[in-house]
Every structure is written in C-alpha cells, then in structure tokens.
Short mmCIF file of C-alpha atoms in Angstrom, two decimals:
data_model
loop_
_atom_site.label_atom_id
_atom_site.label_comp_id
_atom_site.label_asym_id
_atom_site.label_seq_id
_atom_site.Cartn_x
_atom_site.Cartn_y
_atom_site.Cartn_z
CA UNK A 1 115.61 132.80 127.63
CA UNK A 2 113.47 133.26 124.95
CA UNK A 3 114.68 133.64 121.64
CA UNK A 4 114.17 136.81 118.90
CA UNK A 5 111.24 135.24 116.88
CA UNK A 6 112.15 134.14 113.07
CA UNK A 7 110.63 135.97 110.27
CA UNK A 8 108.40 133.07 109.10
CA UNK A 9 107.72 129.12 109.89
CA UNK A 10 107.00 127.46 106.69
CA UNK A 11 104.87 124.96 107.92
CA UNK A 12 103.26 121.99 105.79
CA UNK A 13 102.16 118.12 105.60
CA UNK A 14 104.81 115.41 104.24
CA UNK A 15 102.97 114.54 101.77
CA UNK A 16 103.86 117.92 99.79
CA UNK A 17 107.67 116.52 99.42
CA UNK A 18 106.41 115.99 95.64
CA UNK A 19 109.63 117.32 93.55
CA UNK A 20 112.20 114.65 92.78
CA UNK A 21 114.59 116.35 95.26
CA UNK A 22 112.32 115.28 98.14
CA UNK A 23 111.63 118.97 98.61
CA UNK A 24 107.99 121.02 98.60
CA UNK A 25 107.84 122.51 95.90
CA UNK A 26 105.58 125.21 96.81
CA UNK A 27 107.75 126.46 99.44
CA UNK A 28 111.05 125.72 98.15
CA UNK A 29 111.34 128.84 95.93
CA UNK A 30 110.09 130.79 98.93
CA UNK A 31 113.24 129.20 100.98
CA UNK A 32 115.06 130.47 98.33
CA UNK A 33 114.16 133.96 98.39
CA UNK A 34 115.20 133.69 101.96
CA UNK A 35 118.41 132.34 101.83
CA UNK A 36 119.25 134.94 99.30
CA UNK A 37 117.82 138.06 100.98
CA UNK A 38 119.16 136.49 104.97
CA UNK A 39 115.33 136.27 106.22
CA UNK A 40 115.20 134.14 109.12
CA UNK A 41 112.93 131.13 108.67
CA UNK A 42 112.09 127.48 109.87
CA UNK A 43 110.82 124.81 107.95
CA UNK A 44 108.66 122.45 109.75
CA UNK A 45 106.93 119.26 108.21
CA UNK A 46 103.89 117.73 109.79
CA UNK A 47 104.70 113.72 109.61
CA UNK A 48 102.97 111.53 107.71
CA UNK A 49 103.77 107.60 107.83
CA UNK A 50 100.93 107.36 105.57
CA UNK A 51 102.51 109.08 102.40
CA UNK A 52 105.08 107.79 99.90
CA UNK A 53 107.23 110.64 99.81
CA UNK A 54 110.29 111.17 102.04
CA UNK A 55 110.61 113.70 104.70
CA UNK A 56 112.50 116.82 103.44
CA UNK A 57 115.85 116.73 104.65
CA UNK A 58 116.30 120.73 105.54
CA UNK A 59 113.49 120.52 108.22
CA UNK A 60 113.95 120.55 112.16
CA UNK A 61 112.93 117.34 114.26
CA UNK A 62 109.09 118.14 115.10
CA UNK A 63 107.78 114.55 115.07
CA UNK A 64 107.81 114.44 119.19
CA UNK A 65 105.95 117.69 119.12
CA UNK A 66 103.42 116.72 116.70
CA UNK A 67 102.81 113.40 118.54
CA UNK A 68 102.57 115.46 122.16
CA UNK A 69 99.50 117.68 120.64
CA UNK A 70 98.08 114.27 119.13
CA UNK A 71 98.01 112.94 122.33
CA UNK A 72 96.66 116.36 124.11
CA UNK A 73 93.74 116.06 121.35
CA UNK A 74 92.56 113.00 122.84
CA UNK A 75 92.90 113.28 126.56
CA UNK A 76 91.61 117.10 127.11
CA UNK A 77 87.96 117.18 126.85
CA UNK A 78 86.31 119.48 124.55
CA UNK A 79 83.97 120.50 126.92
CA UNK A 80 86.62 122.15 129.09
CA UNK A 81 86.74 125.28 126.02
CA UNK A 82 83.96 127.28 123.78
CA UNK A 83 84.81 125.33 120.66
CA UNK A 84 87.22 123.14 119.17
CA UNK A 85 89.68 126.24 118.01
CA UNK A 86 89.99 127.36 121.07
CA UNK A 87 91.03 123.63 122.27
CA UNK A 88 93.64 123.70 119.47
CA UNK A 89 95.26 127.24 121.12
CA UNK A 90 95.33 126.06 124.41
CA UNK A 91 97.08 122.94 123.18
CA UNK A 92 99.57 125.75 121.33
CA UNK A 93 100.09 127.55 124.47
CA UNK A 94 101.23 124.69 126.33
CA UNK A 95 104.03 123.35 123.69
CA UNK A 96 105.16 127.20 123.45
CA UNK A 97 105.52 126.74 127.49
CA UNK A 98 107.63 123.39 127.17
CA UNK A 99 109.60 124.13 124.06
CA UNK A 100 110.74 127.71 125.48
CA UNK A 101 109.12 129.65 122.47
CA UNK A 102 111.66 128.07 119.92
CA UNK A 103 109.32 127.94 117.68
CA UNK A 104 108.38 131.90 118.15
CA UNK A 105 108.41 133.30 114.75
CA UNK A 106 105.98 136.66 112.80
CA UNK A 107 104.59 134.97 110.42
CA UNK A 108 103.73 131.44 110.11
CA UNK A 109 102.86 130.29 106.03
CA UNK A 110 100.76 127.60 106.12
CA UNK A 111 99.59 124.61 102.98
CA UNK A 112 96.16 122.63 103.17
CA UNK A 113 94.75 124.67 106.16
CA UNK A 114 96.82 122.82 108.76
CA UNK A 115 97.33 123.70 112.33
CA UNK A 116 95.69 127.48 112.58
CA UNK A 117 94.66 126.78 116.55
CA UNK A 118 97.45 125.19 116.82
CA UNK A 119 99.71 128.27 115.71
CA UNK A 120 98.01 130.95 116.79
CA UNK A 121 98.21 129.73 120.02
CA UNK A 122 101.96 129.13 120.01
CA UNK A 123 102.26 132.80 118.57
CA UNK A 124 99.32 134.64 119.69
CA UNK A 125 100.35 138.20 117.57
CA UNK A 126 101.43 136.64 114.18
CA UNK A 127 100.36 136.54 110.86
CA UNK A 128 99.10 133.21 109.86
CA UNK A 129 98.38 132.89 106.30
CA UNK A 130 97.50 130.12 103.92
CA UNK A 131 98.77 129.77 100.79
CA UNK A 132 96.86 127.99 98.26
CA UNK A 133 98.07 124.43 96.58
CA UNK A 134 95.03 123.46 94.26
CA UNK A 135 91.84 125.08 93.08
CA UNK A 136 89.70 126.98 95.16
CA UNK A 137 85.73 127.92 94.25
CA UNK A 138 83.24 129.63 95.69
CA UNK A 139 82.26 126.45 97.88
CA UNK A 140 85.64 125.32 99.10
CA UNK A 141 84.64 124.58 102.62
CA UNK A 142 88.69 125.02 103.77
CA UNK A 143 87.21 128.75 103.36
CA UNK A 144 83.81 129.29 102.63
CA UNK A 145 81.19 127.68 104.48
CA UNK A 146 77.47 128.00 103.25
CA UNK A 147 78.25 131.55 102.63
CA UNK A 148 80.01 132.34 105.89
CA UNK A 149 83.90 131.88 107.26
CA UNK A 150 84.58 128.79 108.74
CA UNK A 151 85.24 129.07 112.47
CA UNK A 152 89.15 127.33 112.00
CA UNK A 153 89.72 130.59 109.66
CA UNK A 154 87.94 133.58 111.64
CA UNK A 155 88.82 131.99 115.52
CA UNK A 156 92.30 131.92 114.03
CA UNK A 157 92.33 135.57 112.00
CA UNK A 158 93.57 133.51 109.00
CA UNK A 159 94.92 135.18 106.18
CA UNK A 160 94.83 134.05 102.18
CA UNK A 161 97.70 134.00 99.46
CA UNK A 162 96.43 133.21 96.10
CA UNK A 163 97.94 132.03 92.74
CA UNK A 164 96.11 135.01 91.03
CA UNK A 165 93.55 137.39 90.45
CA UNK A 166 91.04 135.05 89.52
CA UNK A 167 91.28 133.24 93.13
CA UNK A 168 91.52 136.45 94.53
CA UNK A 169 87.76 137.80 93.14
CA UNK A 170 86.41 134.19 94.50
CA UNK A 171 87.14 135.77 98.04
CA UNK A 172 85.07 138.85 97.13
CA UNK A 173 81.50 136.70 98.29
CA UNK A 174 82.70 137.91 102.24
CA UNK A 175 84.16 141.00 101.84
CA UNK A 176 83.18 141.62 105.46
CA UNK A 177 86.34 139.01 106.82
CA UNK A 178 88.51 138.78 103.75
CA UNK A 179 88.72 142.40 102.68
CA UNK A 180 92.60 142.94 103.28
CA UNK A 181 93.24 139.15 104.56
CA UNK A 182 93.94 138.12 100.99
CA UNK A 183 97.27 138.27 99.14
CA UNK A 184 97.92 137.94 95.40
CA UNK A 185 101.52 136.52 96.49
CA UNK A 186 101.56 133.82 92.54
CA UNK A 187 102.78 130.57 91.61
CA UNK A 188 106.24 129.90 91.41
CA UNK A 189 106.23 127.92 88.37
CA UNK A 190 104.62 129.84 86.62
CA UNK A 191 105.25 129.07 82.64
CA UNK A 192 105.95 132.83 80.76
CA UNK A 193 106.62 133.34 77.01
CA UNK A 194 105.98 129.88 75.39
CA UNK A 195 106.56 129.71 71.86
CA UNK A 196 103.53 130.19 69.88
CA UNK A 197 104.25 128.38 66.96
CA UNK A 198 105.22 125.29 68.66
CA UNK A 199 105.25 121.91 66.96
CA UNK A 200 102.83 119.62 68.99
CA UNK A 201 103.26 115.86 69.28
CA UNK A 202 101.26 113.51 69.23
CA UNK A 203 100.89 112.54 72.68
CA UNK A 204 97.98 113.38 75.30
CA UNK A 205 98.64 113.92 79.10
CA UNK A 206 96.16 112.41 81.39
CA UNK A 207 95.67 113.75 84.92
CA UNK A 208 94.24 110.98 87.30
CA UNK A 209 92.54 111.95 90.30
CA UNK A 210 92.48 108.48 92.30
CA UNK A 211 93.75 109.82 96.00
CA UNK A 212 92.93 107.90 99.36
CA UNK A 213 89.59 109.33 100.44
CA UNK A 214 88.15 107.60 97.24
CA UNK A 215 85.65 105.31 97.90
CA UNK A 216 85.49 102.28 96.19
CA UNK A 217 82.68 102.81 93.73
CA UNK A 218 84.10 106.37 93.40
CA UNK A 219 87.24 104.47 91.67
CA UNK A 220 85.44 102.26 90.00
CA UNK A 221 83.22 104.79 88.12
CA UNK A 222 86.64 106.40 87.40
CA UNK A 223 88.42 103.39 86.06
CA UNK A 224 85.29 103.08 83.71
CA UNK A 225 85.38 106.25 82.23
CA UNK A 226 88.65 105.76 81.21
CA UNK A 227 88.63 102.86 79.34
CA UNK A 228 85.35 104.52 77.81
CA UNK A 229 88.32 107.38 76.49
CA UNK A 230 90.50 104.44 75.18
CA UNK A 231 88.07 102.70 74.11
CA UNK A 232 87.36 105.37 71.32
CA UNK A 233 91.36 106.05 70.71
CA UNK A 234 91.43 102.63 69.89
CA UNK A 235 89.09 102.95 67.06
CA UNK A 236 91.71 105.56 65.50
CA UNK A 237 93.64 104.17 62.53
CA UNK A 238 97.61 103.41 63.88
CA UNK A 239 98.47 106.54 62.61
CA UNK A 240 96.43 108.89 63.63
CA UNK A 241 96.61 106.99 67.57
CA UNK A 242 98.45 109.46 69.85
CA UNK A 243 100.63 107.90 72.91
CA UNK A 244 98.14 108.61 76.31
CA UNK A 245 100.16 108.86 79.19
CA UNK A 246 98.74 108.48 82.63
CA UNK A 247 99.83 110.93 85.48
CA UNK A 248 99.10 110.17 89.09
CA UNK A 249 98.19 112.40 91.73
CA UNK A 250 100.73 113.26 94.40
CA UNK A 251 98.81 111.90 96.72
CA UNK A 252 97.99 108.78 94.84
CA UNK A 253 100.17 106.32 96.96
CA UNK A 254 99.49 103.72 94.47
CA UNK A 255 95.95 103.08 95.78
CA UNK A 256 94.36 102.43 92.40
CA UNK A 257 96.53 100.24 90.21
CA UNK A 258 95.55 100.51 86.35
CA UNK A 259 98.58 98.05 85.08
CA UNK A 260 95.47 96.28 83.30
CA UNK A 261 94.56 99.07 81.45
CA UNK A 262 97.99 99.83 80.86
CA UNK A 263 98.96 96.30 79.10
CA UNK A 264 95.79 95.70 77.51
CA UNK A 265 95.85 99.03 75.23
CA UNK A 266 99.77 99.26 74.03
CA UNK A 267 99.50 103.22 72.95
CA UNK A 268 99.17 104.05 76.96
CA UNK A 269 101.97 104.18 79.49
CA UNK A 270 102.34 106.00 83.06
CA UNK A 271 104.44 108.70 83.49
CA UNK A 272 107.44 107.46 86.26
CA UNK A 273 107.78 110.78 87.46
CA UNK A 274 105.07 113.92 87.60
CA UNK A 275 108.05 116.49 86.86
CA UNK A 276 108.30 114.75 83.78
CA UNK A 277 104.55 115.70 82.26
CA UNK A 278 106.31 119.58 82.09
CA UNK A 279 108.33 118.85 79.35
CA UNK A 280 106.50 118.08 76.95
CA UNK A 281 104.87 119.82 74.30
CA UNK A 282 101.28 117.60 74.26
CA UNK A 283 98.47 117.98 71.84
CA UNK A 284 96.15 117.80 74.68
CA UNK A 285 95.41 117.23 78.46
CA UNK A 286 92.92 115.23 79.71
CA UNK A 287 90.96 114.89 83.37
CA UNK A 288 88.33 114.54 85.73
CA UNK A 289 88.91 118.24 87.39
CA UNK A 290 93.16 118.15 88.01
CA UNK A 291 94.88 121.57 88.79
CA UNK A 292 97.47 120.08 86.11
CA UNK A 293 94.80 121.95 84.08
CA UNK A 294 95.94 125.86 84.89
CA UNK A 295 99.73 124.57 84.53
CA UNK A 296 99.18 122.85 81.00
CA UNK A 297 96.96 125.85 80.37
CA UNK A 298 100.01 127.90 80.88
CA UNK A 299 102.11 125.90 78.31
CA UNK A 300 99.16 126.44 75.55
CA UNK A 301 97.67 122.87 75.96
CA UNK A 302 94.03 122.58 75.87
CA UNK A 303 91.68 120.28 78.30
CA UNK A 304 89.13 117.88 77.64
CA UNK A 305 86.90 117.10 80.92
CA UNK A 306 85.70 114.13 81.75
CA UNK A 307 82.55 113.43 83.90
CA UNK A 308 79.88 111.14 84.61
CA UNK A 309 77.05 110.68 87.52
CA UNK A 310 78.60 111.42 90.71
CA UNK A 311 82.15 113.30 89.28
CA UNK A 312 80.98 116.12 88.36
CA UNK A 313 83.81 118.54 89.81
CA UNK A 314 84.65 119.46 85.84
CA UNK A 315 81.76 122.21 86.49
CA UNK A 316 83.86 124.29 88.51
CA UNK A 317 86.02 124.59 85.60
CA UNK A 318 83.16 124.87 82.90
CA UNK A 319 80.62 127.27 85.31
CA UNK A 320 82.88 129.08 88.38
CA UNK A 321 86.32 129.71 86.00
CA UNK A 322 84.45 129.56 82.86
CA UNK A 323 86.78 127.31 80.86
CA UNK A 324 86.70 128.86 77.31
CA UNK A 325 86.96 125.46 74.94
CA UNK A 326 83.80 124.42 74.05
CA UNK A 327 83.09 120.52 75.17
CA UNK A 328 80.50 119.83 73.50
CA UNK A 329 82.71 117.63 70.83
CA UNK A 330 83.50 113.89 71.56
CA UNK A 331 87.26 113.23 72.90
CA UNK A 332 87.87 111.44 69.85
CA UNK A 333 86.77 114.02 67.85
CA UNK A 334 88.77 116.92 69.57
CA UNK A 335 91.61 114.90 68.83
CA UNK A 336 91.11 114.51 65.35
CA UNK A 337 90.37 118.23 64.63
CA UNK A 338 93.74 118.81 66.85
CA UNK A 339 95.53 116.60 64.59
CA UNK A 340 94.05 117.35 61.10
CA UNK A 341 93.76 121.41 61.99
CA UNK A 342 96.52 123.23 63.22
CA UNK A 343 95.24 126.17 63.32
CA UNK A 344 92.31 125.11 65.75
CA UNK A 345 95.03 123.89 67.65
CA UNK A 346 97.34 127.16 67.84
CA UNK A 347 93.73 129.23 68.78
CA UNK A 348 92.58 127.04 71.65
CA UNK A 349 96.57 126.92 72.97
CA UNK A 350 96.36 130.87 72.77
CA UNK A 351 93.21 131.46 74.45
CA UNK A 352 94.01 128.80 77.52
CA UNK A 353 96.84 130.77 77.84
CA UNK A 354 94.69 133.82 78.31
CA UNK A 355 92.31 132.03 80.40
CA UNK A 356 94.96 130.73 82.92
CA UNK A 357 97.30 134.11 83.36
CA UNK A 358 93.81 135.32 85.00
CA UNK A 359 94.58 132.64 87.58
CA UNK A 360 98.02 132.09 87.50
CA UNK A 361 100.32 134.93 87.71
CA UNK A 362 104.39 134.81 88.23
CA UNK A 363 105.92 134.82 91.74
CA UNK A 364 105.51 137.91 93.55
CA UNK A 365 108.53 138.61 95.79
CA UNK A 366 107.40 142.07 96.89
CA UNK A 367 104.20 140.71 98.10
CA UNK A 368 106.17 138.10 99.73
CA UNK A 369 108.49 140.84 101.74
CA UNK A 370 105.00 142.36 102.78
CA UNK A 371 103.88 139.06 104.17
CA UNK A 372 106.71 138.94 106.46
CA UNK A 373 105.92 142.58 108.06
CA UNK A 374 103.73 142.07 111.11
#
C-alpha cells in the first residue's frame, strides 16, 4: 500500500551536522517551520564515515539504502542508458520499487547538488530544488557550465533557492532554463539591526579554507601566506597587536594542523567552536575567499582578502560581487587605520552591511510555503 507522499524530504550530506547540537543548520530552521505549521516532512542524511561530525539524531535509517544505490553504481553498466542521469533514475526507480514508495514525498530540498537522478527517479512528478550553502558565481559548475546547464540540473528539472537577490541576478546568464526555476527563499541567520555605534575589539577573525580536496602544495602556499599576515602583526608594538583567531572550515577534519603557527606567535589562538566566531564584535575578518565573509558582512565587519599565485578565488568577491573596501592597503595597515580611525571603521562596517543585504536577505517563510506546492 503505498503511502500519501510527505510534503518535503530534506535531504543532505553528514558533513552539514555543523551546529553544536549535531544538527544542519541550514535546514534546521526549515524543520522548524514545519513542526510549527504540521507540514509533513522527512529528514534524510547521506552518510559520511569520512566527516567529523555526528549523524543528526532526528533522521530515519537510510545508510542500507544509500549503500544499495552505491553498489547499483558499480555493477550496472553505463552503456545500458543515454547518459549517466538517466543511470541515476533508473537506480531511483528501483529503490522506490523495494522500499514501497516510503520515501514518496512533493518536494524534495536538496544541499551541495546531491542525488537529483537519484530523486527524480524515486519521485518522478516532484519538485526538486537546491538550496544554496556557500557562494555561487557566474562559473559555479554545480550550475553553470561554460555558459550552458549542466546535464545533472536540466535531465533532473532542478530548481534553485538562493540566499538573495544578488545570487538570484547570477542566474539571469540562462534565462532560457532558470527563468521561474529560481527562488529567493534567504538565509536563516540572517543578522538584522546591529548596533551602529558598536565598540569594536581588538581582535581579528580569520576564515581558513584548508578542506580535503587540497592538494598538498595548495596547503602549503596557504600556510605561507599566513605567516606572511603574522609576520607583519608581529611588527606592531604590544599594544597596538590585536588577538587573530583562526576559524576552520566545517569541512576541515583537521587535515591541516597549524599548532606551529599557533605556539610560535602567542597573540593567535583557534577558535574551539565555529558558533563561537558570531559573537563577537571583531575589528576585522580576514580570508582567502570564506562565505564567513557575507555573515561578518552582516554584523558590520569588514574583509581583508588574501591571495597569491594559484588562490585567486578572492576575485569573485573583488570582480563578480564587487566587494566595496578598497584592498589596495597592506593588512597591517588596514589594521592600523581601523584602530587609530574610528570613523573609517564605522563607514566600511556600514557599507558591508549594504553590500551583503544585496546577497543575504532574512528567511522567507512564504516563499518556503510556495516551495512545498507542486
């Protein structure tokens, strides 16, 4: 007997179990909004024995599944279908056969691009839609590809959910697909009404960006920019030296270990926690090309990019979102104007603020309710 289909699958890696609950924190206000309002949902979580992070605790058993289509990937030949999509829905279509439909549902919401084929094949008339979880440009291959729609996204009849406008207007180079596919549905945390006359401290966030498809002289070149940056700190008198504090990624799983770094230069420490880097008021951010950069935006606190011969992502901030603080200056020096003018300060916290709300915008539930009509 097949079951009346739930109102959306939230469906997403392990290794987005970031929040110090254990929970995914892009989905987990969207839980909440159904709990409140009785939608029906399932939360599924792809497994990852790679990741540090635990499995969420509120999702259904879907390891066995997930290992069944791993299996199917290997031992069914490619040849036997038009393209690998198409491999991927047959694969769907069989688990919906031996799991009764269970997992039947209008809408599936989907992080990191994961398992379109997959689901549209399990639930051939749903909405599928993606909702974004870091920056997107005009070249992100997960949707753009040399100009055109990647086959995993058109085979699939993919849909978008953005943070904000800005992200929406990158999806305006192919109107022809995406005209109507993407949704302006914003970020849930979202930072509204910060105090503008703030007093800052003298401390600087630092976003790292060391994640396992780094290759080794990727890391390397990293590692030595950094100690470049506290390098020049170092040179500041004692006290005039602001307190750096390192921030993984989530997907760091302690691949790149800068205790070194960390005991040889006293003023720099590593946050235990990411949630933590949110509570501060900092004088400024710093970073290869984090996403940390909209959310600090959001609190007022101005970004300093670093770069160097083969990390150059920084230009998608500086060309594609055009960043509006000038980096031209030295780090050091940035920091010293930040310190010595206040004013500066309060100017470049107001117009990040302005920059990011273009790309950020609150929680949308009404878009949300939409998403769920199929």
């Amino acid at each position: 007997m097949i079951k009346e289909p739930y109102d959306i699958i939230f469906y997403y890696p392990q290794h987005f179990n970031r929040n110090k609950k254990g929970e995914n924190p892009f989905f987990a206000p969207l839980i909440n909004i159904c709990k409140s309002k009785n939608i029906r949902y399932l939360m599924i979580e792809e497994p990852d024995n790679k990741t540090l992070f635990p499995s969420n605790k509120e999702v259904i058993q879907f390891d066995i599944y997930f290992y069944i289509i791993l299996m199917l990937r290997k031992i069914i030949p490619l040849s036997l279908f038009t393209n690998s999509e198409k491999k991927e829905q047959w694969i769907g279509y069989f688990i919906r056969k031996i799991t009764f439909c269970k997992f039947q549902a209008k809408t599936i919401l989907t992080l990191s691009n994961c398992m379109g084929g997959f689901w549209r094949g399990y639930n051939p008339k749903a909405r599928i839609i993606d909702y974004q979880h870091g920056i997107i440009n005009k070249n992100q291959t997960g949707f753009f590809n040399k100009g055109k729609v990647p086959a995993h996204i058109i085979e699939n009849n993919k849909e978008v959910a953005v943070w904000g406008k800005g992200f929406y207007e990158i999806f305006n180079q192919n109107k022809i697909y995406y005209n109507k596919k993407v949704h302006i549905l914003g970020y849930a945390h979202c930072i509204q009404n910060q105090e503008k006359n703030t007093k800052h401290q003298n401390k600087i966030i630092f976003s790292l960006q060391f994640v396992p498809e780094c290759n080794t002289t990727l890391k390397k070149e990293m590692t030595n920019e950094i100690e470049k940056i506290l390098v020049e700190i170092n040179t500041l008198p004692n006290e005039e030296k602001p307190n750096i504090f390192f921030m993984n990624h989530p997907r760091n799983n302690n691949i790149q270990e800068l205790n070194d770094i960390i005991k040889k230069y006293k003023f720099v420490s590593i946050l235990p926690h990411n949630e933590l880097a949110y509570k501060e008021n900092y004088l400024l951010h710093l970073t290869f090309y984090s996403t940390t950069t909209f959310e600090m935006a959001l609190k007022g606190i101005p970004t300093y990019f670093l770069s160097s011969k083969n990390i150059l992502e920084n230009k998608i901030f500086l060309k594609d979102y055009k960043y509006p603080i000038n980096q031209n200056t030295s780090f050091k020096e940035l920091v010293s104007i930040y310190q010595k003018d206040k004013k500066t300060r309060r100017l470049h916290g107001d117009l990040v603020k302005k920059w990011s709300s273009h790309y950020f915008q609150p929680l949308n539930q009404n878009v949300f309710f939409k998403l769920l009509n199929n």
